[in-house]
PDB file of C-alpha atoms in Angstrom:
ATOM      1  CA  UNK A1123     105.881 108.985  82.317  1.00 44.00           C
ATOM      2  CA  UNK A1124     106.920 110.827  84.382  1.00 49.00           C
ATOM      3  CA  UNK A1125     110.704 110.982  84.027  1.00 62.00           C
ATOM      4  CA  UNK A1126     112.319 112.322  87.365  1.00 83.00           C
ATOM      5  CA  UNK A1127     114.193 108.880  88.476  1.00 88.00           C
ATOM      6  CA  UNK A1128     113.415 108.310  91.234  1.00 90.00           C
ATOM      7  CA  UNK A1129     116.034 108.318  94.147  1.00 87.00           C
ATOM      8  CA  UNK A1130     115.255 105.032  96.572  1.00 86.00           C
ATOM      9  CA  UNK A1131     114.976 101.622  96.388  1.00 83.00           C
ATOM     10  CA  UNK A1132     111.294 101.769  97.914  1.00 80.00           C
ATOM     11  CA  UNK A1133     110.134 104.594  95.298  1.00 86.00           C
ATOM     12  CA  UNK A1134     111.780 103.021  92.199  1.00 90.00           C
ATOM     13  CA  UNK A1135     109.425 100.118  93.860  1.00 85.00           C
ATOM     14  CA  UNK A1136     106.164 102.287  93.564  1.00 84.00           C
ATOM     15  CA  UNK A1137     107.315 103.310  90.417  1.00 90.00           C
ATOM     16  CA  UNK A1138     107.701  99.795  88.473  1.00 91.00           C
ATOM     17  CA  UNK A1139     104.314  98.632  90.106  1.00 86.00           C
ATOM     18  CA  UNK A1140     102.323 101.670  89.262  1.00 86.00           C
ATOM     19  CA  UNK A1141     103.623 101.891  85.807  1.00 90.00           C
ATOM     20  CA  UNK A1142     104.248  98.252  84.694  1.00 89.00           C
ATOM     21  CA  UNK A1143     100.939  97.830  82.836  1.00 87.00           C
ATOM     22  CA  UNK A1144     101.981 100.578  80.352  1.00 90.00           C
ATOM     23  CA  UNK A1145     105.391  98.761  79.824  1.00 92.00           C
ATOM     24  CA  UNK A1146     106.244  97.091  76.913  1.00 93.00           C
ATOM     25  CA  UNK A1147     106.220  93.222  76.378  1.00 92.00           C
ATOM     26  CA  UNK A1148     109.370  93.459  76.726  1.00 92.00           C
ATOM     27  CA  UNK A1149     110.281  96.021  79.813  1.00 94.00           C
ATOM     28  CA  UNK A1150     107.382  94.348  81.674  1.00 92.00           C
ATOM     29  CA  UNK A1151     109.679  90.792  81.313  1.00 92.00           C
ATOM     30  CA  UNK A1152     112.583  93.079  83.001  1.00 94.00           C
ATOM     31  CA  UNK A1153     109.568  95.156  84.973  1.00 93.00           C
ATOM     32  CA  UNK A1154     108.975  91.531  86.802  1.00 89.00           C
ATOM     33  CA  UNK A1155     112.461  90.272  86.791  1.00 90.00           C
ATOM     34  CA  UNK A1156     113.386  93.766  89.128  1.00 91.00           C
ATOM     35  CA  UNK A1157     110.733  92.521  91.205  1.00 87.00           C
ATOM     36  CA  UNK A1158     111.784  89.377  91.852  1.00 82.00           C
ATOM     37  CA  UNK A1159     115.384  89.699  91.747  1.00 82.00           C
ATOM     38  CA  UNK A1160     116.718  93.486  93.460  1.00 83.00           C
ATOM     39  CA  UNK A1161     120.135  91.865  94.794  1.00 78.00           C
ATOM     40  CA  UNK A1162     120.493  90.118  91.476  1.00 85.00           C
ATOM     41  CA  UNK A1163     119.500  94.198  89.405  1.00 90.00           C
ATOM     42  CA  UNK A1164     122.329  95.157  92.458  1.00 87.00           C
ATOM     43  CA  UNK A1165     125.286  92.691  91.538  1.00 84.00           C
ATOM     44  CA  UNK A1166     124.296  91.268  88.407  1.00 88.00           C
ATOM     45  CA  UNK A1167     125.895  92.652  84.758  1.00 90.00           C
ATOM     46  CA  UNK A1168     123.295  94.080  82.036  1.00 92.00           C
ATOM     47  CA  UNK A1169     124.204  90.741  80.208  1.00 92.00           C
ATOM     48  CA  UNK A1170     123.523  88.304  83.102  1.00 92.00           C
ATOM     49  CA  UNK A1171     119.889  90.078  83.309  1.00 93.00           C
ATOM     50  CA  UNK A1172     119.088  90.510  80.094  1.00 93.00           C
ATOM     51  CA  UNK A1173     119.568  86.185  79.937  1.00 92.00           C
ATOM     52  CA  UNK A1174     117.998  85.955  82.940  1.00 91.00           C
ATOM     53  CA  UNK A1175     115.165  88.004  82.115  1.00 91.00           C
ATOM     54  CA  UNK A1176     114.696  86.654  78.705  1.00 93.00           C
ATOM     55  CA  UNK A1177     115.514  90.673  76.568  1.00 93.00           C
ATOM     56  CA  UNK A1178     118.516  91.765  74.812  1.00 93.00           C
ATOM     57  CA  UNK A1179     120.928  93.295  76.521  1.00 92.00           C
ATOM     58  CA  UNK A1180     119.804  96.537  75.096  1.00 93.00           C
ATOM     59  CA  UNK A1181     116.854  96.202  76.668  1.00 94.00           C
ATOM     60  CA  UNK A1182     117.710  96.547  80.184  1.00 94.00           C
ATOM     61  CA  UNK A1183     119.725 100.751  79.118  1.00 93.00           C
ATOM     62  CA  UNK A1184     115.862 101.377  77.570  1.00 94.00           C
ATOM     63  CA  UNK A1185     114.562  99.767  80.996  1.00 95.00           C
ATOM     64  CA  UNK A1186     116.370 102.183  82.777  1.00 93.00           C
ATOM     65  CA  UNK A1187     115.591 105.480  80.548  1.00 93.00           C
ATOM     66  CA  UNK A1188     111.972 104.643  80.758  1.00 93.00           C
ATOM     67  CA  UNK A1189     112.096 105.637  85.019  1.00 93.00           C
ATOM     68  CA  UNK A1190     114.101 108.132  83.766  1.00 92.00           C
ATOM     69  CA  UNK A1191     118.158 106.743  84.859  1.00 92.00           C
ATOM     70  CA  UNK A1192     120.724 107.435  82.290  1.00 91.00           C
ATOM     71  CA  UNK A1193     121.506 104.359  82.119  1.00 92.00           C
ATOM     72  CA  UNK A1194     121.606 101.040  83.544  1.00 92.00           C
ATOM     73  CA  UNK A1195     124.247 102.008  85.590  1.00 92.00           C
ATOM     74  CA  UNK A1196     122.660 105.048  87.722  1.00 92.00           C
ATOM     75  CA  UNK A1197     119.578 102.437  87.875  1.00 92.00           C
ATOM     76  CA  UNK A1198     121.882  99.758  89.433  1.00 91.00           C
ATOM     77  CA  UNK A1199     123.120 102.211  92.192  1.00 90.00           C
ATOM     78  CA  UNK A1200     119.800 102.622  93.411  1.00 89.00           C
ATOM     79  CA  UNK A1201     119.532  98.863  93.777  1.00 86.00           C
ATOM     80  CA  UNK A1202     122.795  99.284  95.798  1.00 85.00           C
ATOM     81  CA  UNK A1203     121.852 101.090  98.095  1.00 81.00           C
ATOM     82  CA  UNK A1204     118.754  98.978  99.084  1.00 68.00           C
ATOM     83  CA  UNK A1205     121.902  95.858  99.383  1.00 65.00           C
ATOM     84  CA  UNK A1206     124.407  97.901 101.738  1.00 62.00           C
ATOM     85  CA  UNK A1207     122.076  98.387 103.703  1.00 56.00           C
ATOM     86  CA  UNK A1208     121.760  94.707 104.902  1.00 52.00           C
ATOM     87  CA  UNK A1209     125.162  92.718 106.834  1.00 40.00           C
ATOM     88  CA  UNK A1210     124.386  90.843 104.204  1.00 47.00           C
ATOM     89  CA  UNK A1211     123.238  89.903 100.738  1.00 49.00           C
ATOM     90  CA  UNK A1212     120.854  86.342 100.235  1.00 51.00           C
ATOM     91  CA  UNK A1213     122.270  86.813  96.084  1.00 54.00           C
ATOM     92  CA  UNK A1214     125.318  86.246  97.712  1.00 56.00           C
ATOM     93  CA  UNK A1215     124.621  83.692 100.029  1.00 56.00           C
ATOM     94  CA  UNK A1216     122.729  81.758  97.334  1.00 55.00           C
ATOM     95  CA  UNK A1217     125.320  82.079  94.845  1.00 59.00           C
ATOM     96  CA  UNK A1218     127.982  80.433  97.625  1.00 59.00           C
ATOM     97  CA  UNK A1219     125.434  77.395  98.023  1.00 56.00           C
ATOM     98  CA  UNK A1220     125.188  76.976  94.755  1.00 59.00           C
ATOM     99  CA  UNK A1221     128.973  76.768  93.891  1.00 60.00           C
ATOM    100  CA  UNK A1222     128.796  74.298  97.128  1.00 57.00           C
ATOM    101  CA  UNK A1223     126.675  72.220  95.232  1.00 55.00           C
ATOM    102  CA  UNK A1224     128.645  71.454  92.920  1.00 55.00           C
ATOM    103  CA  UNK A1225     132.083  70.974  94.751  1.00 56.00           C
ATOM    104  CA  UNK A1226     133.375  67.856  95.919  1.00 47.00           C
ATOM    105  CA  UNK A1227     131.966  68.215  99.399  1.00 52.00           C
ATOM    106  CA  UNK A1228     128.660  68.240  98.318  1.00 54.00           C
ATOM    107  CA  UNK A1229     128.403  65.117  96.992  1.00 61.00           C
ATOM    108  CA  UNK A1230     124.681  63.850  96.201  1.00 70.00           C
ATOM    109  CA  UNK A1231     124.513  61.656  98.725  1.00 79.00           C
ATOM    110  CA  UNK A1232     120.735  61.991 101.183  1.00 83.00           C
ATOM    111  CA  UNK A1233     122.721  63.757 103.749  1.00 83.00           C
ATOM    112  CA  UNK A1234     124.307  66.031 101.289  1.00 82.00           C
ATOM    113  CA  UNK A1235     120.915  66.380  99.556  1.00 82.00           C
ATOM    114  CA  UNK A1236     119.354  67.265 103.486  1.00 84.00           C
ATOM    115  CA  UNK A1237     122.296  69.446 104.345  1.00 84.00           C
ATOM    116  CA  UNK A1238     121.531  72.133 100.717  1.00 84.00           C
ATOM    117  CA  UNK A1239     118.153  72.374 101.874  1.00 86.00           C
ATOM    118  CA  UNK A1240     118.753  72.813 105.349  1.00 89.00           C
ATOM    119  CA  UNK A1241     121.477  75.866 104.234  1.00 86.00           C
ATOM    120  CA  UNK A1242     118.865  77.276 101.356  1.00 86.00           C
ATOM    121  CA  UNK A1243     115.806  77.727 103.620  1.00 89.00           C
ATOM    122  CA  UNK A1244     117.770  78.480 106.437  1.00 89.00           C
ATOM    123  CA  UNK A1245     118.783  81.530 104.168  1.00 86.00           C
ATOM    124  CA  UNK A1246     114.782  81.552 102.868  1.00 88.00           C
ATOM    125  CA  UNK A1247     113.999  82.675 106.621  1.00 90.00           C
ATOM    126  CA  UNK A1248     116.758  85.216 106.596  1.00 87.00           C
ATOM    127  CA  UNK A1249     115.393  86.842 103.640  1.00 84.00           C
ATOM    128  CA  UNK A1250     111.920  86.794 104.958  1.00 88.00           C
ATOM    129  CA  UNK A1251     112.509  88.307 108.458  1.00 84.00           C
ATOM    130  CA  UNK A1252     114.489  90.541 106.254  1.00 80.00           C
ATOM    131  CA  UNK A1253     112.519  91.874 104.119  1.00 81.00           C
ATOM    132  CA  UNK A1254     108.248  91.481 104.545  1.00 86.00           C
ATOM    133  CA  UNK A1255     107.019  94.288 105.863  1.00 86.00           C
ATOM    134  CA  UNK A1256     105.223  95.042 109.207  1.00 90.00           C
ATOM    135  CA  UNK A1257     102.817  97.273 108.085  1.00 92.00           C
ATOM    136  CA  UNK A1258     100.590  94.896 105.630  1.00 93.00           C
ATOM    137  CA  UNK A1259     101.396  92.050 108.002  1.00 94.00           C
ATOM    138  CA  UNK A1260      99.319  93.576 110.818  1.00 94.00           C
ATOM    139  CA  UNK A1261      96.681  94.504 108.128  1.00 96.00           C
ATOM    140  CA  UNK A1262      95.812  91.243 106.589  1.00 96.00           C
ATOM    141  CA  UNK A1263      96.216  89.749 111.086  1.00 95.00           C
ATOM    142  CA  UNK A1264      92.971  92.095 111.151  1.00 95.00           C
ATOM    143  CA  UNK A1265      90.903  91.235 108.314  1.00 96.00           C
ATOM    144  CA  UNK A1266      90.843  87.951 109.524  1.00 96.00           C
ATOM    145  CA  UNK A1267      89.925  88.302 113.056  1.00 95.00           C
ATOM    146  CA  UNK A1268      87.196  91.080 112.207  1.00 94.00           C
ATOM    147  CA  UNK A1269      86.089  88.364 109.668  1.00 95.00           C
ATOM    148  CA  UNK A1270      83.436  86.506 110.171  1.00 95.00           C
ATOM    149  CA  UNK A1271      84.794  83.521 108.359  1.00 96.00           C
ATOM    150  CA  UNK A1272      87.841  83.205 107.032  1.00 97.00           C
ATOM    151  CA  UNK A1273      88.082  80.985 103.605  1.00 97.00           C
ATOM    152  CA  UNK A1274      91.249  79.906 102.387  1.00 97.00           C
ATOM    153  CA  UNK A1275      92.477  78.856  99.019  1.00 96.00           C
ATOM    154  CA  UNK A1276      95.640  77.557  97.198  1.00 95.00           C
ATOM    155  CA  UNK A1277      95.722  74.033  94.828  1.00 92.00           C
ATOM    156  CA  UNK A1278      98.800  72.308  93.746  1.00 90.00           C
ATOM    157  CA  UNK A1279     102.519  73.236  95.572  1.00 90.00           C
ATOM    158  CA  UNK A1280     100.320  75.984  97.934  1.00 94.00           C
ATOM    159  CA  UNK A1281      97.879  73.691  99.243  1.00 95.00           C
ATOM    160  CA  UNK A1282      99.744  72.185 101.960  1.00 95.00           C
ATOM    161  CA  UNK A1283     100.329  76.251 103.421  1.00 96.00           C
ATOM    162  CA  UNK A1284      95.790  77.143 103.671  1.00 96.00           C
ATOM    163  CA  UNK A1285      95.278  72.981 105.173  1.00 96.00           C
ATOM    164  CA  UNK A1286      98.063  74.492 107.498  1.00 95.00           C
ATOM    165  CA  UNK A1287      96.045  77.676 108.137  1.00 95.00           C
ATOM    166  CA  UNK A1288      92.755  76.060 108.509  1.00 95.00           C
ATOM    167  CA  UNK A1289      93.931  73.812 111.324  1.00 95.00           C
ATOM    168  CA  UNK A1290      95.781  76.665 113.298  1.00 94.00           C
ATOM    169  CA  UNK A1291      92.381  78.856 112.904  1.00 94.00           C
ATOM    170  CA  UNK A1292      90.671  76.254 114.229  1.00 92.00           C
ATOM    171  CA  UNK A1293      93.408  75.248 116.954  1.00 91.00           C
ATOM    172  CA  UNK A1294      92.130  79.657 118.177  1.00 90.00           C
ATOM    173  CA  UNK A1295      88.805  79.039 117.662  1.00 88.00           C
ATOM    174  CA  UNK A1296      88.728  81.313 114.522  1.00 91.00           C
ATOM    175  CA  UNK A1297      85.486  80.494 112.020  1.00 93.00           C
ATOM    176  CA  UNK A1298      87.868  79.206 109.157  1.00 95.00           C
ATOM    177  CA  UNK A1299      86.646  77.052 106.333  1.00 95.00           C
ATOM    178  CA  UNK A1300      89.003  75.308 104.063  1.00 96.00           C
ATOM    179  CA  UNK A1301      88.010  75.928  99.981  1.00 95.00           C
ATOM    180  CA  UNK A1302      89.847  72.764  98.330  1.00 92.00           C
ATOM    181  CA  UNK A1303      87.588  72.091  95.314  1.00 89.00           C
ATOM    182  CA  UNK A1304      86.914  68.342  96.036  1.00 88.00           C
ATOM    183  CA  UNK A1305      85.073  66.998  93.383  1.00 89.00           C
ATOM    184  CA  UNK A1306      85.842  70.343  90.794  1.00 87.00           C
ATOM    185  CA  UNK A1307      83.253  72.079  93.489  1.00 90.00           C
ATOM    186  CA  UNK A1308      86.236  75.534  93.627  1.00 91.00           C
ATOM    187  CA  UNK A1309      83.734  78.291  92.255  1.00 89.00           C
ATOM    188  CA  UNK A1310      80.199  76.866  93.552  1.00 92.00           C
ATOM    189  CA  UNK A1311      82.586  76.933  97.431  1.00 92.00           C
ATOM    190  CA  UNK A1312      83.464  80.384  96.291  1.00 91.00           C
ATOM    191  CA  UNK A1313      79.611  81.640  95.651  1.00 91.00           C
ATOM    192  CA  UNK A1314      79.515  81.687  99.821  1.00 92.00           C
ATOM    193  CA  UNK A1315      81.786  84.163 100.008  1.00 95.00           C
ATOM    194  CA  UNK A1316      80.306  87.379 101.812  1.00 96.00           C
ATOM    195  CA  UNK A1317      81.767  91.328 101.922  1.00 96.00           C
ATOM    196  CA  UNK A1318      82.031  90.316 106.226  1.00 96.00           C
ATOM    197  CA  UNK A1319      84.330  87.012 105.409  1.00 97.00           C
ATOM    198  CA  UNK A1320      87.651  87.307 104.403  1.00 97.00           C
ATOM    199  CA  UNK A1321      89.075  85.022 101.325  1.00 97.00           C
ATOM    200  CA  UNK A1322      92.990  83.978 102.164  1.00 98.00           C
ATOM    201  CA  UNK A1323      94.580  82.554  98.830  1.00 96.00           C
ATOM    202  CA  UNK A1324      98.281  81.383  98.918  1.00 96.00           C
ATOM    203  CA  UNK A1325      99.815  81.099  94.881  1.00 93.00           C
ATOM    204  CA  UNK A1326     103.537  80.928  93.767  1.00 91.00           C
ATOM    205  CA  UNK A1327     104.630  80.399  90.026  1.00 85.00           C
ATOM    206  CA  UNK A1328     102.891  79.083  87.628  1.00 83.00           C
ATOM    207  CA  UNK A1329     100.626  80.756  89.533  1.00 87.00           C
ATOM    208  CA  UNK A1330      96.861  78.419  89.425  1.00 89.00           C
ATOM    209  CA  UNK A1331      94.125  79.645  87.868  1.00 90.00           C
ATOM    210  CA  UNK A1332      91.864  78.574  90.039  1.00 92.00           C
ATOM    211  CA  UNK A1333      93.062  80.328  92.962  1.00 93.00           C
ATOM    212  CA  UNK A1334      92.825  83.391  90.147  1.00 91.00           C
ATOM    213  CA  UNK A1335      89.387  83.085  89.505  1.00 92.00           C
ATOM    214  CA  UNK A1336      88.371  82.204  93.174  1.00 94.00           C
ATOM    215  CA  UNK A1337      90.248  85.810  93.799  1.00 94.00           C
ATOM    216  CA  UNK A1338      88.363  87.297  90.793  1.00 93.00           C
ATOM    217  CA  UNK A1339      84.696  85.484  92.185  1.00 93.00           C
ATOM    218  CA  UNK A1340      85.431  87.397  95.552  1.00 94.00           C
ATOM    219  CA  UNK A1341      86.600  90.673  94.294  1.00 94.00           C
ATOM    220  CA  UNK A1342      82.932  90.502  92.305  1.00 93.00           C
ATOM    221  CA  UNK A1343      81.432  89.564  96.512  1.00 93.00           C
ATOM    222  CA  UNK A1344      83.317  92.663  97.850  1.00 95.00           C
ATOM    223  CA  UNK A1345      85.372  90.525  99.836  1.00 96.00           C
ATOM    224  CA  UNK A1346      88.641  91.779 101.619  1.00 97.00           C
ATOM    225  CA  UNK A1347      91.120  88.953  99.812  1.00 97.00           C
ATOM    226  CA  UNK A1348      94.502  88.257 101.417  1.00 97.00           C
ATOM    227  CA  UNK A1349      97.389  86.704  99.160  1.00 96.00           C
ATOM    228  CA  UNK A1350     100.454  85.349  99.891  1.00 96.00           C
ATOM    229  CA  UNK A1351     102.875  85.129  96.752  1.00 92.00           C
ATOM    230  CA  UNK A1352     106.138  85.519  95.311  1.00 88.00           C
ATOM    231  CA  UNK A1353     105.663  88.518  93.249  1.00 84.00           C
ATOM    232  CA  UNK A1354     103.767  91.586  94.188  1.00 84.00           C
ATOM    233  CA  UNK A1355     103.484  91.493  90.077  1.00 83.00           C
ATOM    234  CA  UNK A1356     101.619  87.733  90.122  1.00 83.00           C
ATOM    235  CA  UNK A1357      98.145  88.150  88.828  1.00 83.00           C
ATOM    236  CA  UNK A1358      97.144  86.736  91.695  1.00 87.00           C
ATOM    237  CA  UNK A1359      98.180  89.865  93.330  1.00 86.00           C
ATOM    238  CA  UNK A1360      95.864  92.717  91.188  1.00 83.00           C
ATOM    239  CA  UNK A1361      93.344  92.201  92.854  1.00 88.00           C
ATOM    240  CA  UNK A1362      94.818  91.663  96.935  1.00 92.00           C
ATOM    241  CA  UNK A1363      92.976  93.720 100.175  1.00 95.00           C
ATOM    242  CA  UNK A1364      96.978  93.047 100.905  1.00 95.00           C
ATOM    243  CA  UNK A1365      99.609  90.604  99.009  1.00 93.00           C
ATOM    244  CA  UNK A1366     102.343  88.974 101.423  1.00 94.00           C
ATOM    245  CA  UNK A1367     105.498  88.135  99.383  1.00 90.00           C
ATOM    246  CA  UNK A1368     107.502  85.457 100.484  1.00 91.00           C
ATOM    247  CA  UNK A1369     110.015  84.073  98.531  1.00 88.00           C
ATOM    248  CA  UNK A1370     110.870  80.303  99.253  1.00 89.00           C
ATOM    249  CA  UNK A1371     114.452  78.198  98.553  1.00 85.00           C
ATOM    250  CA  UNK A1372     114.941  76.361  95.137  1.00 80.00           C
ATOM    251  CA  UNK A1373     117.605  73.254  95.436  1.00 76.00           C
ATOM    252  CA  UNK A1374     117.586  70.751  92.517  1.00 73.00           C
ATOM    253  CA  UNK A1375     114.107  72.188  90.556  1.00 72.00           C
ATOM    254  CA  UNK A1376     112.365  71.752  94.211  1.00 81.00           C
ATOM    255  CA  UNK A1377     110.678  74.345  95.198  1.00 85.00           C
ATOM    256  CA  UNK A1378     110.558  74.484  99.728  1.00 89.00           C
ATOM    257  CA  UNK A1379     107.677  75.837 101.406  1.00 93.00           C
ATOM    258  CA  UNK A1380     109.673  76.474 104.675  1.00 94.00           C
ATOM    259  CA  UNK A1381     109.214  80.387 104.602  1.00 93.00           C
ATOM    260  CA  UNK A1382     105.761  80.719 103.377  1.00 95.00           C
ATOM    261  CA  UNK A1383     104.874  78.155 106.309  1.00 96.00           C
ATOM    262  CA  UNK A1384     106.317  80.450 108.719  1.00 95.00           C
ATOM    263  CA  UNK A1385     104.810  83.384 107.311  1.00 95.00           C
ATOM    264  CA  UNK A1386     101.489  81.527 107.632  1.00 95.00           C
ATOM    265  CA  UNK A1387     102.426  80.717 111.758  1.00 95.00           C
ATOM    266  CA  UNK A1388     103.010  83.868 112.131  1.00 95.00           C
ATOM    267  CA  UNK A1389     100.084  85.237 110.886  1.00 95.00           C
ATOM    268  CA  UNK A1390      97.920  82.584 113.053  1.00 95.00           C
ATOM    269  CA  UNK A1391      99.199  83.645 116.122  1.00 95.00           C
ATOM    270  CA  UNK A1392      99.346  87.587 114.957  1.00 94.00           C
ATOM    271  CA  UNK A1393      95.299  86.718 114.103  1.00 95.00           C
ATOM    272  CA  UNK A1394      95.220  85.029 117.132  1.00 93.00           C
ATOM    273  CA  UNK A1395      96.200  88.719 119.401  1.00 92.00           C
ATOM    274  CA  UNK A1396      93.786  90.446 117.515  1.00 89.00           C
ATOM    275  CA  UNK A1397      90.569  88.163 118.775  1.00 86.00           C
ATOM    276  CA  UNK A1398      91.857  87.803 121.991  1.00 76.00           C
ATOM    277  CA  UNK A1399      92.157  91.678 122.160  1.00 67.00           C
ATOM    278  CA  UNK A1400      88.227  92.090 120.832  1.00 60.00           C
ATOM    279  CA  UNK A1401      87.610  89.699 123.361  1.00 58.00           C
ATOM    280  CA  UNK A1402      88.557  91.406 126.356  1.00 43.00           C
ATOM    281  CA  UNK A1403      87.925  94.983 125.162  1.00 45.00           C
ATOM    282  CA  UNK A1404      83.820  93.178 125.041  1.00 50.00           C
ATOM    283  CA  UNK A1405      84.513  92.232 128.709  1.00 46.00           C
TER     284      UNK A1405
END
């Protein structure tokens, strides 16, 4: 493992993803936390990060040294440069929301709960707009527009996203097929995938095994896979042709789908624009 410390947040992210499998189990836990919560890495103490990652504070120091830093403070400065590039901190706003939840003005009335979810979802959408990478989004749209058929798979909480996508793609005359797994037939449905198709798969923690199996089938059959998930280290991201990362709001142990649905809508429109461009060229 190289001992030269990455100097930029993007370089550090690439190193973590590239070396993740070679890390010990404890360091993998920290790597997962760092990838999923970069703002917390920039703002919190080693004690807080260790508690949230489920490791001892000394493991945070080992993690920093594994990537060539003298200690956690040096690693943290890299994350802080990322945070300084944005006008406001998503984590800071989220902590403010949590404080408001605990105040008397945010009592658990139906109206109070509605206000909390509205604010949390606004923050998730702001985060999505700031963090989504334009290149993989454009690549996903091109792959889906070029496919003979777009197959869609998402189980449990992810199912509404792919159901909406199936409907929306049909509205722009794209050939789409929802793999709903009705009657336990998901693997049989996935067997229809071919190299000139594309699989659009959605899965969030705790990651549906059925979706991971469908991705495995697609990969074996040479089908490109576009994944929408909450971490580039998620098991469904490992074999993705394109991985789109999204973080939805979570309140009172309920996770929203607002940011995921927004990204699905944007991707559908982008696919439609690609299809229109192809028609104009053909004409």
